[in-house]
Amino acid sequence: MAGHSKFKNIMHRKGAQDKKRSSMFSKLSREITVAAKMGTPDPDMNPRLRAAVNAAKAQSMPKDNIARAIDKASKGDTENYEEIRYEGFGPGGVALIIEALTDNRNRTATNVRTAVSKNGGNLGTAGSVSHGFDRVGLINYPAGAGDAEKVFEAALEAGAEDVTSSEDGHEIWTAADSLHEVAGALEQALGEAEGAKLAWRPQVMVEVDENDAATLFKLIDTLDDDDDVQTVWGNYEVSDEVMEKLG
């Protein structure tokens, strides 16, 4: 199990914090409702719901909001959300996987396609880029959960496959089918995680220059502002020098 990896989730947030916070709560609520509707509304008996609730708590989402999102799943008039994955390319040939939860497929498809095409990219067909990614589990812990050695040892004991530790926190990678088992074991050692979800981990990274990076971040922000878009994954890598220039 390797101790380090340069890969980072490309979810990139900036701008008006209140707007971002509202959008984040909307996405978290939607995931909680879908998770509760797909299984039991009890987080202790529903791993996906437990992960969604933990992620909401990590973002300081009020308990009342979490309870309302779970309650919506038991009501017959709740929206029927559909999980959709879009694949394509962004600026600089970066491969993108965009995951959405939507109650209107046409609306989401139009918004995603427009955002990508206006920011130097294009969407492809299903499978056009996902073959270059591995489907894995990802568990996130804050830096305060422990130093790199402590987290590495806990992850190894729990059955994880890889760990990335930095000043921003810890990313623990697992096989897709053992995500919730490993998350449960880690909770005993490190406490509640900030998040636990299935992820797309790129097999090969693409380094982008300053111009492409600026356009790529604009694209990611545009997608992130869409309530239907849950997560954006990509195989890009931006050097520290380029990040400094971009501010």
PDB file of C-alpha atoms in Angstrom:
ATOM      1  CA  MET A   1       0.000   0.000   0.000  1.00  0.00           C
ATOM      2  CA  ALA A   2       1.624   3.215  -1.149  1.00  0.00           C
ATOM      3  CA  GLY A   3       1.853   6.079   1.283  1.00  0.00           C
ATOM      4  CA  HIS A   4       1.510   8.999  -1.075  1.00  0.00           C
ATOM      5  CA  SER A   5      -0.292  10.004  -4.229  1.00  0.00           C
ATOM      6  CA  LYS A   6      -0.498  13.334  -6.052  1.00  0.00           C
ATOM      7  CA  PHE A   7      -4.116  12.816  -7.070  1.00  0.00           C
ATOM      8  CA  LYS A   8      -6.649  15.210  -5.622  1.00  0.00           C
ATOM      9  CA  ASN A   9     -10.407  15.458  -6.113  1.00  0.00           C
ATOM     10  CA  ILE A  10     -10.941  18.303  -8.572  1.00  0.00           C
ATOM     11  CA  MET A  11     -13.882  19.736  -6.710  1.00  0.00           C
ATOM     12  CA  HIS A  12     -12.728  23.392  -6.637  1.00  0.00           C
ATOM     13  CA  ARG A  13     -14.713  25.960  -4.659  1.00  0.00           C
ATOM     14  CA  LYS A  14     -14.330  29.730  -4.553  1.00  0.00           C
ATOM     15  CA  GLY A  15     -16.463  32.862  -4.764  1.00  0.00           C
ATOM     16  CA  ALA A  16     -19.447  33.915  -2.661  1.00  0.00           C
ATOM     17  CA  GLN A  17     -19.318  31.688   0.403  1.00  0.00           C
ATOM     18  CA  ASP A  18     -22.991  32.023   1.314  1.00  0.00           C
ATOM     19  CA  LYS A  19     -24.049  30.920  -2.162  1.00  0.00           C
ATOM     20  CA  LYS A  20     -21.606  28.015  -2.066  1.00  0.00           C
ATOM     21  CA  ARG A  21     -22.835  26.984   1.361  1.00  0.00           C
ATOM     22  CA  SER A  22     -26.456  26.990   0.211  1.00  0.00           C
ATOM     23  CA  SER A  23     -25.560  24.986  -2.894  1.00  0.00           C
ATOM     24  CA  MET A  24     -23.531  22.532  -0.806  1.00  0.00           C
ATOM     25  CA  PHE A  25     -26.423  21.968   1.602  1.00  0.00           C
ATOM     26  CA  SER A  26     -28.745  21.374  -1.348  1.00  0.00           C
ATOM     27  CA  LYS A  27     -26.434  18.709  -2.772  1.00  0.00           C
ATOM     28  CA  LEU A  28     -25.960  17.064   0.617  1.00  0.00           C
ATOM     29  CA  SER A  29     -29.709  17.039   1.267  1.00  0.00           C
ATOM     30  CA  ARG A  30     -30.362  15.444  -2.095  1.00  0.00           C
ATOM     31  CA  GLU A  31     -27.832  12.672  -1.459  1.00  0.00           C
ATOM     32  CA  ILE A  32     -29.309  12.014   1.996  1.00  0.00           C
ATOM     33  CA  THR A  33     -32.825  11.757   0.566  1.00  0.00           C
ATOM     34  CA  VAL A  34     -31.755   9.414  -2.234  1.00  0.00           C
ATOM     35  CA  ALA A  35     -29.745   7.232   0.154  1.00  0.00           C
ATOM     36  CA  ALA A  36     -32.662   7.007   2.600  1.00  0.00           C
ATOM     37  CA  LYS A  37     -35.111   6.204  -0.188  1.00  0.00           C
ATOM     38  CA  MET A  38     -32.908   3.446  -1.637  1.00  0.00           C
ATOM     39  CA  GLY A  39     -32.558   1.679   1.717  1.00  0.00           C
ATOM     40  CA  THR A  40     -33.753   2.027   5.277  1.00  0.00           C
ATOM     41  CA  PRO A  41     -33.991   5.568   6.758  1.00  0.00           C
ATOM     42  CA  ASP A  42     -31.835   4.420   9.687  1.00  0.00           C
ATOM     43  CA  PRO A  43     -28.175   5.494   9.185  1.00  0.00           C
ATOM     44  CA  ASP A  44     -26.985   2.615  11.387  1.00  0.00           C
ATOM     45  CA  MET A  45     -28.559   0.125   8.975  1.00  0.00           C
ATOM     46  CA  ASN A  46     -27.856   1.980   5.721  1.00  0.00           C
ATOM     47  CA  PRO A  47     -24.125   2.519   4.902  1.00  0.00           C
ATOM     48  CA  ARG A  48     -24.763   4.974   2.072  1.00  0.00           C
ATOM     49  CA  LEU A  49     -27.074   7.057   4.258  1.00  0.00           C
ATOM     50  CA  ARG A  50     -24.582   6.980   7.125  1.00  0.00           C
ATOM     51  CA  ALA A  51     -21.849   8.259   4.817  1.00  0.00           C
ATOM     52  CA  ALA A  52     -24.138  11.014   3.517  1.00  0.00           C
ATOM     53  CA  VAL A  53     -25.112  12.091   7.050  1.00  0.00           C
ATOM     54  CA  ASN A  54     -21.471  12.118   8.167  1.00  0.00           C
ATOM     55  CA  ALA A  55     -20.534  14.235   5.151  1.00  0.00           C
ATOM     56  CA  ALA A  56     -23.323  16.683   6.022  1.00  0.00           C
ATOM     57  CA  LYS A  57     -22.175  16.888   9.645  1.00  0.00           C
ATOM     58  CA  ALA A  58     -18.613  17.552   8.485  1.00  0.00           C
ATOM     59  CA  GLN A  59     -19.915  20.608   6.604  1.00  0.00           C
ATOM     60  CA  SER A  60     -21.796  21.819   9.713  1.00  0.00           C
ATOM     61  CA  MET A  61     -25.191  21.180   8.151  1.00  0.00           C
ATOM     62  CA  PRO A  62     -27.876  21.732  10.845  1.00  0.00           C
ATOM     63  CA  LYS A  63     -29.430  18.614  12.380  1.00  0.00           C
ATOM     64  CA  ASP A  64     -32.919  19.834  11.394  1.00  0.00           C
ATOM     65  CA  ASN A  65     -31.867  19.967   7.739  1.00  0.00           C
ATOM     66  CA  ILE A  66     -30.527  16.419   7.934  1.00  0.00           C
ATOM     67  CA  ALA A  67     -33.724  15.166   9.592  1.00  0.00           C
ATOM     68  CA  ARG A  68     -35.900  16.880   6.950  1.00  0.00           C
ATOM     69  CA  ALA A  69     -33.861  15.325   4.145  1.00  0.00           C
ATOM     70  CA  ILE A  70     -34.353  11.852   5.644  1.00  0.00           C
ATOM     71  CA  ASP A  71     -38.058  12.481   6.247  1.00  0.00           C
ATOM     72  CA  LYS A  72     -38.557  13.467   2.603  1.00  0.00           C
ATOM     73  CA  ALA A  73     -37.639   9.931   1.567  1.00  0.00           C
ATOM     74  CA  SER A  74     -40.661   8.491   3.382  1.00  0.00           C
ATOM     75  CA  LYS A  75     -43.125  10.854   1.706  1.00  0.00           C
ATOM     76  CA  GLY A  76     -44.772   9.775  -1.506  1.00  0.00           C
ATOM     77  CA  ASP A  77     -44.580  13.228  -3.075  1.00  0.00           C
ATOM     78  CA  THR A  78     -40.795  13.503  -2.963  1.00  0.00           C
ATOM     79  CA  GLU A  79     -38.894  13.985  -6.206  1.00  0.00           C
ATOM     80  CA  ASN A  80     -37.642  10.894  -8.004  1.00  0.00           C
ATOM     81  CA  TYR A  81     -33.941  11.590  -8.382  1.00  0.00           C
ATOM     82  CA  GLU A  82     -31.952   9.751 -11.018  1.00  0.00           C
ATOM     83  CA  GLU A  83     -28.211   9.130 -10.876  1.00  0.00           C
ATOM     84  CA  ILE A  84     -26.515  10.124 -14.137  1.00  0.00           C
ATOM     85  CA  ARG A  85     -22.852  10.116 -15.178  1.00  0.00           C
ATOM     86  CA  TYR A  86     -21.432  12.311 -17.938  1.00  0.00           C
ATOM     87  CA  GLU A  87     -18.009  11.788 -19.471  1.00  0.00           C
ATOM     88  CA  GLY A  88     -15.904  14.042 -21.631  1.00  0.00           C
ATOM     89  CA  PHE A  89     -12.853  16.241 -21.958  1.00  0.00           C
ATOM     90  CA  GLY A  90     -12.001  19.649 -20.579  1.00  0.00           C
ATOM     91  CA  PRO A  91      -9.280  22.185 -21.446  1.00  0.00           C
ATOM     92  CA  GLY A  92      -5.844  20.696 -22.119  1.00  0.00           C
ATOM     93  CA  GLY A  93      -7.268  17.253 -22.842  1.00  0.00           C
ATOM     94  CA  VAL A  94      -8.247  16.653 -19.201  1.00  0.00           C
ATOM     95  CA  ALA A  95     -10.627  13.709 -18.824  1.00  0.00           C
ATOM     96  CA  LEU A  96     -13.725  14.515 -16.777  1.00  0.00           C
ATOM     97  CA  ILE A  97     -16.374  12.401 -15.076  1.00  0.00           C
ATOM     98  CA  ILE A  98     -19.373  14.400 -13.870  1.00  0.00           C
ATOM     99  CA  GLU A  99     -21.834  12.749 -11.488  1.00  0.00           C
ATOM    100  CA  ALA A 100     -25.337  14.157 -11.039  1.00  0.00           C
ATOM    101  CA  LEU A 101     -28.545  13.506  -9.121  1.00  0.00           C
ATOM    102  CA  THR A 102     -31.495  14.972 -10.992  1.00  0.00           C
ATOM    103  CA  ASP A 103     -35.263  14.953 -11.246  1.00  0.00           C
ATOM    104  CA  ASN A 104     -35.063  16.331 -14.797  1.00  0.00           C
ATOM    105  CA  ARG A 105     -32.628  14.556 -17.096  1.00  0.00           C
ATOM    106  CA  ASN A 106     -33.089  16.994 -19.995  1.00  0.00           C
ATOM    107  CA  ARG A 107     -32.404  20.049 -17.841  1.00  0.00           C
ATOM    108  CA  THR A 108     -29.258  18.566 -16.362  1.00  0.00           C
ATOM    109  CA  ALA A 109     -27.925  17.319 -19.691  1.00  0.00           C
ATOM    110  CA  THR A 110     -28.409  20.756 -21.258  1.00  0.00           C
ATOM    111  CA  ASN A 111     -26.741  22.574 -18.354  1.00  0.00           C
ATOM    112  CA  VAL A 112     -23.763  20.209 -18.215  1.00  0.00           C
ATOM    113  CA  ARG A 113     -23.238  20.208 -21.982  1.00  0.00           C
ATOM    114  CA  THR A 114     -23.432  24.017 -22.123  1.00  0.00           C
ATOM    115  CA  ALA A 115     -20.987  24.462 -19.241  1.00  0.00           C
ATOM    116  CA  VAL A 116     -18.466  22.081 -20.773  1.00  0.00           C
ATOM    117  CA  SER A 117     -18.693  23.429 -24.330  1.00  0.00           C
ATOM    118  CA  LYS A 118     -18.414  27.073 -23.212  1.00  0.00           C
ATOM    119  CA  ASN A 119     -15.246  26.325 -21.277  1.00  0.00           C
ATOM    120  CA  GLY A 120     -13.052  24.583 -23.806  1.00  0.00           C
ATOM    121  CA  GLY A 121     -14.367  21.045 -23.504  1.00  0.00           C
ATOM    122  CA  ASN A 122     -16.740  18.549 -25.044  1.00  0.00           C
ATOM    123  CA  LEU A 123     -18.844  15.676 -23.773  1.00  0.00           C
ATOM    124  CA  GLY A 124     -18.357  12.147 -25.064  1.00  0.00           C
ATOM    125  CA  THR A 125     -20.348   8.945 -24.895  1.00  0.00           C
ATOM    126  CA  ALA A 126     -20.665   6.685 -21.875  1.00  0.00           C
ATOM    127  CA  GLY A 127     -17.338   4.940 -21.310  1.00  0.00           C
ATOM    128  CA  SER A 128     -15.356   7.429 -23.392  1.00  0.00           C
ATOM    129  CA  VAL A 129     -13.062   8.352 -20.472  1.00  0.00           C
ATOM    130  CA  SER A 130     -14.056   6.130 -17.528  1.00  0.00           C
ATOM    131  CA  HIS A 131     -11.837   3.339 -18.875  1.00  0.00           C
ATOM    132  CA  GLY A 132      -8.912   5.527 -17.792  1.00  0.00           C
ATOM    133  CA  PHE A 133     -10.123   5.620 -14.186  1.00  0.00           C
ATOM    134  CA  ASP A 134     -10.434   3.018 -11.447  1.00  0.00           C
ATOM    135  CA  ARG A 135     -13.695   2.732  -9.507  1.00  0.00           C
ATOM    136  CA  VAL A 136     -12.656   2.799  -5.869  1.00  0.00           C
ATOM    137  CA  GLY A 137     -13.815   3.875  -2.423  1.00  0.00           C
ATOM    138  CA  LEU A 138     -12.592   7.162  -0.925  1.00  0.00           C
ATOM    139  CA  ILE A 139     -12.732   8.072   2.763  1.00  0.00           C
ATOM    140  CA  ASN A 140     -11.721  11.570   3.862  1.00  0.00           C
ATOM    141  CA  TYR A 141     -10.421  12.599   7.275  1.00  0.00           C
ATOM    142  CA  PRO A 142      -9.296  16.060   8.424  1.00  0.00           C
ATOM    143  CA  ALA A 143      -5.640  16.635   9.241  1.00  0.00           C
ATOM    144  CA  GLY A 144      -6.583  16.716  12.918  1.00  0.00           C
ATOM    145  CA  ALA A 145      -7.526  13.027  12.872  1.00  0.00           C
ATOM    146  CA  GLY A 146      -3.859  12.178  13.382  1.00  0.00           C
ATOM    147  CA  ASP A 147      -0.439  12.370  11.791  1.00  0.00           C
ATOM    148  CA  ALA A 148       0.357  10.526   8.564  1.00  0.00           C
ATOM    149  CA  GLU A 149       1.834   7.512  10.349  1.00  0.00           C
ATOM    150  CA  LYS A 150      -1.154   7.056  12.669  1.00  0.00           C
ATOM    151  CA  VAL A 151      -3.651   7.299   9.821  1.00  0.00           C
ATOM    152  CA  PHE A 152      -1.575   5.014   7.608  1.00  0.00           C
ATOM    153  CA  GLU A 153      -1.412   2.337  10.289  1.00  0.00           C
ATOM    154  CA  ALA A 154      -5.146   2.610  10.983  1.00  0.00           C
ATOM    155  CA  ALA A 155      -5.938   2.388   7.268  1.00  0.00           C
ATOM    156  CA  LEU A 156      -3.662  -0.619   6.812  1.00  0.00           C
ATOM    157  CA  GLU A 157      -5.297  -2.390   9.752  1.00  0.00           C
ATOM    158  CA  ALA A 158      -8.781  -1.571   8.392  1.00  0.00           C
ATOM    159  CA  GLY A 159      -8.014  -3.093   5.004  1.00  0.00           C
ATOM    160  CA  ALA A 160      -7.520   0.046   2.899  1.00  0.00           C
ATOM    161  CA  GLU A 161      -5.405  -0.002  -0.270  1.00  0.00           C
ATOM    162  CA  ASP A 162      -3.735   3.424  -0.308  1.00  0.00           C
ATOM    163  CA  VAL A 163      -3.392   6.601   1.755  1.00  0.00           C
ATOM    164  CA  THR A 164      -2.646  10.184   0.744  1.00  0.00           C
ATOM    165  CA  SER A 165      -1.764  12.540   3.593  1.00  0.00           C
ATOM    166  CA  SER A 166      -1.126  16.277   3.299  1.00  0.00           C
ATOM    167  CA  GLU A 167      -1.638  19.432   5.328  1.00  0.00           C
ATOM    168  CA  ASP A 168      -5.202  19.508   3.944  1.00  0.00           C
ATOM    169  CA  GLY A 169      -6.122  16.115   5.400  1.00  0.00           C
ATOM    170  CA  HIS A 170      -6.084  12.409   4.648  1.00  0.00           C
ATOM    171  CA  GLU A 171      -7.509  10.512   1.661  1.00  0.00           C
ATOM    172  CA  ILE A 172      -7.912   6.794   2.267  1.00  0.00           C
ATOM    173  CA  TRP A 173      -8.545   4.598  -0.761  1.00  0.00           C
ATOM    174  CA  THR A 174     -10.292   1.230  -0.692  1.00  0.00           C
ATOM    175  CA  ALA A 175     -11.624  -1.394  -3.075  1.00  0.00           C
ATOM    176  CA  ALA A 176     -15.087  -0.317  -4.232  1.00  0.00           C
ATOM    177  CA  ASP A 177     -16.840  -3.280  -2.642  1.00  0.00           C
ATOM    178  CA  SER A 178     -15.158  -2.830   0.747  1.00  0.00           C
ATOM    179  CA  LEU A 179     -15.728   0.925   1.175  1.00  0.00           C
ATOM    180  CA  HIS A 180     -18.279   0.735   3.976  1.00  0.00           C
ATOM    181  CA  GLU A 181     -16.526  -2.133   5.758  1.00  0.00           C
ATOM    182  CA  VAL A 182     -13.260  -0.172   5.858  1.00  0.00           C
ATOM    183  CA  ALA A 183     -15.086   3.038   6.820  1.00  0.00           C
ATOM    184  CA  GLY A 184     -16.677   1.237   9.761  1.00  0.00           C
ATOM    185  CA  ALA A 185     -13.332  -0.100  10.963  1.00  0.00           C
ATOM    186  CA  LEU A 186     -11.685   3.324  10.617  1.00  0.00           C
ATOM    187  CA  GLU A 187     -14.445   4.975  12.610  1.00  0.00           C
ATOM    188  CA  GLN A 188     -13.459   2.822  15.575  1.00  0.00           C
ATOM    189  CA  ALA A 189      -9.852   4.002  15.288  1.00  0.00           C
ATOM    190  CA  LEU A 190     -10.128   7.590  14.049  1.00  0.00           C
ATOM    191  CA  GLY A 191     -13.716   8.705  14.717  1.00  0.00           C
ATOM    192  CA  GLU A 192     -16.275   9.815  12.134  1.00  0.00           C
ATOM    193  CA  ALA A 193     -14.958  10.544   8.659  1.00  0.00           C
ATOM    194  CA  GLU A 194     -15.662  13.757   6.775  1.00  0.00           C
ATOM    195  CA  GLY A 195     -16.917  11.683   3.881  1.00  0.00           C
ATOM    196  CA  ALA A 196     -17.034   8.184   2.426  1.00  0.00           C
ATOM    197  CA  LYS A 197     -18.049   7.634  -1.168  1.00  0.00           C
ATOM    198  CA  LEU A 198     -17.357   5.738  -4.347  1.00  0.00           C
ATOM    199  CA  ALA A 199     -14.814   7.642  -6.404  1.00  0.00           C
ATOM    200  CA  TRP A 200     -13.135   7.706  -9.810  1.00  0.00           C
ATOM    201  CA  ARG A 201      -9.354   7.600  -9.485  1.00  0.00           C
ATOM    202  CA  PRO A 202      -7.379   8.378 -12.656  1.00  0.00           C
ATOM    203  CA  GLN A 203      -4.728   5.943 -13.853  1.00  0.00           C
ATOM    204  CA  VAL A 204      -2.662   8.620 -15.652  1.00  0.00           C
ATOM    205  CA  MET A 205      -2.414  12.312 -14.797  1.00  0.00           C
ATOM    206  CA  VAL A 206      -2.369  15.206 -17.281  1.00  0.00           C
ATOM    207  CA  GLU A 207      -0.420  18.341 -16.347  1.00  0.00           C
ATOM    208  CA  VAL A 208      -2.124  21.537 -17.490  1.00  0.00           C
ATOM    209  CA  ASP A 209      -0.558  24.947 -18.107  1.00  0.00           C
ATOM    210  CA  GLU A 210      -1.688  28.272 -16.684  1.00  0.00           C
ATOM    211  CA  ASN A 211      -4.200  29.123 -19.429  1.00  0.00           C
ATOM    212  CA  ASP A 212      -5.815  25.694 -19.457  1.00  0.00           C
ATOM    213  CA  ALA A 213      -5.882  25.568 -15.659  1.00  0.00           C
ATOM    214  CA  ALA A 214      -7.708  28.905 -15.439  1.00  0.00           C
ATOM    215  CA  THR A 215     -10.350  27.739 -17.920  1.00  0.00           C
ATOM    216  CA  LEU A 216     -10.616  24.346 -16.227  1.00  0.00           C
ATOM    217  CA  PHE A 217     -11.238  25.901 -12.807  1.00  0.00           C
ATOM    218  CA  LYS A 218     -13.885  28.147 -14.348  1.00  0.00           C
ATOM    219  CA  LEU A 219     -15.566  25.063 -15.814  1.00  0.00           C
ATOM    220  CA  ILE A 220     -15.459  23.243 -12.485  1.00  0.00           C
ATOM    221  CA  ASP A 221     -16.930  26.272 -10.692  1.00  0.00           C
ATOM    222  CA  THR A 222     -19.752  26.469 -13.230  1.00  0.00           C
ATOM    223  CA  LEU A 223     -20.562  22.784 -12.789  1.00  0.00           C
ATOM    224  CA  ASP A 224     -20.258  23.078  -9.021  1.00  0.00           C
ATOM    225  CA  ASP A 225     -22.844  25.896  -9.015  1.00  0.00           C
ATOM    226  CA  ASP A 226     -25.408  23.528 -10.557  1.00  0.00           C
ATOM    227  CA  ASP A 227     -27.470  21.866  -7.813  1.00  0.00           C
ATOM    228  CA  ASP A 228     -27.870  18.746  -9.966  1.00  0.00           C
ATOM    229  CA  VAL A 229     -24.112  18.130 -10.177  1.00  0.00           C
ATOM    230  CA  GLN A 230     -22.861  16.204  -7.157  1.00  0.00           C
ATOM    231  CA  THR A 231     -19.176  15.590  -7.921  1.00  0.00           C
ATOM    232  CA  VAL A 232     -16.648  16.278 -10.674  1.00  0.00           C
ATOM    233  CA  TRP A 233     -13.632  13.998 -11.064  1.00  0.00           C
ATOM    234  CA  GLY A 234     -10.698  14.503 -13.401  1.00  0.00           C
ATOM    235  CA  ASN A 235      -7.132  13.448 -14.201  1.00  0.00           C
ATOM    236  CA  TYR A 236      -5.557  16.882 -14.128  1.00  0.00           C
ATOM    237  CA  GLU A 237      -2.484  17.995 -12.243  1.00  0.00           C
ATOM    238  CA  VAL A 238      -1.536  21.634 -11.684  1.00  0.00           C
ATOM    239  CA  SER A 239       1.964  22.583 -10.545  1.00  0.00           C
ATOM    240  CA  ASP A 240       2.490  24.749  -7.475  1.00  0.00           C
ATOM    241  CA  GLU A 241       3.998  27.430  -9.717  1.00  0.00           C
ATOM    242  CA  VAL A 242       0.851  27.601 -11.858  1.00  0.00           C
ATOM    243  CA  MET A 243      -1.389  27.635  -8.772  1.00  0.00           C
ATOM    244  CA  GLU A 244       0.573  30.587  -7.364  1.00  0.00           C
ATOM    245  CA  LYS A 245       0.122  32.497 -10.603  1.00  0.00           C
ATOM    246  CA  LEU A 246      -3.607  31.802 -10.548  1.00  0.00           C
ATOM    247  CA  GLY A 247      -3.838  32.966  -6.964  1.00  0.00           C
TER     248      GLY A 247
END
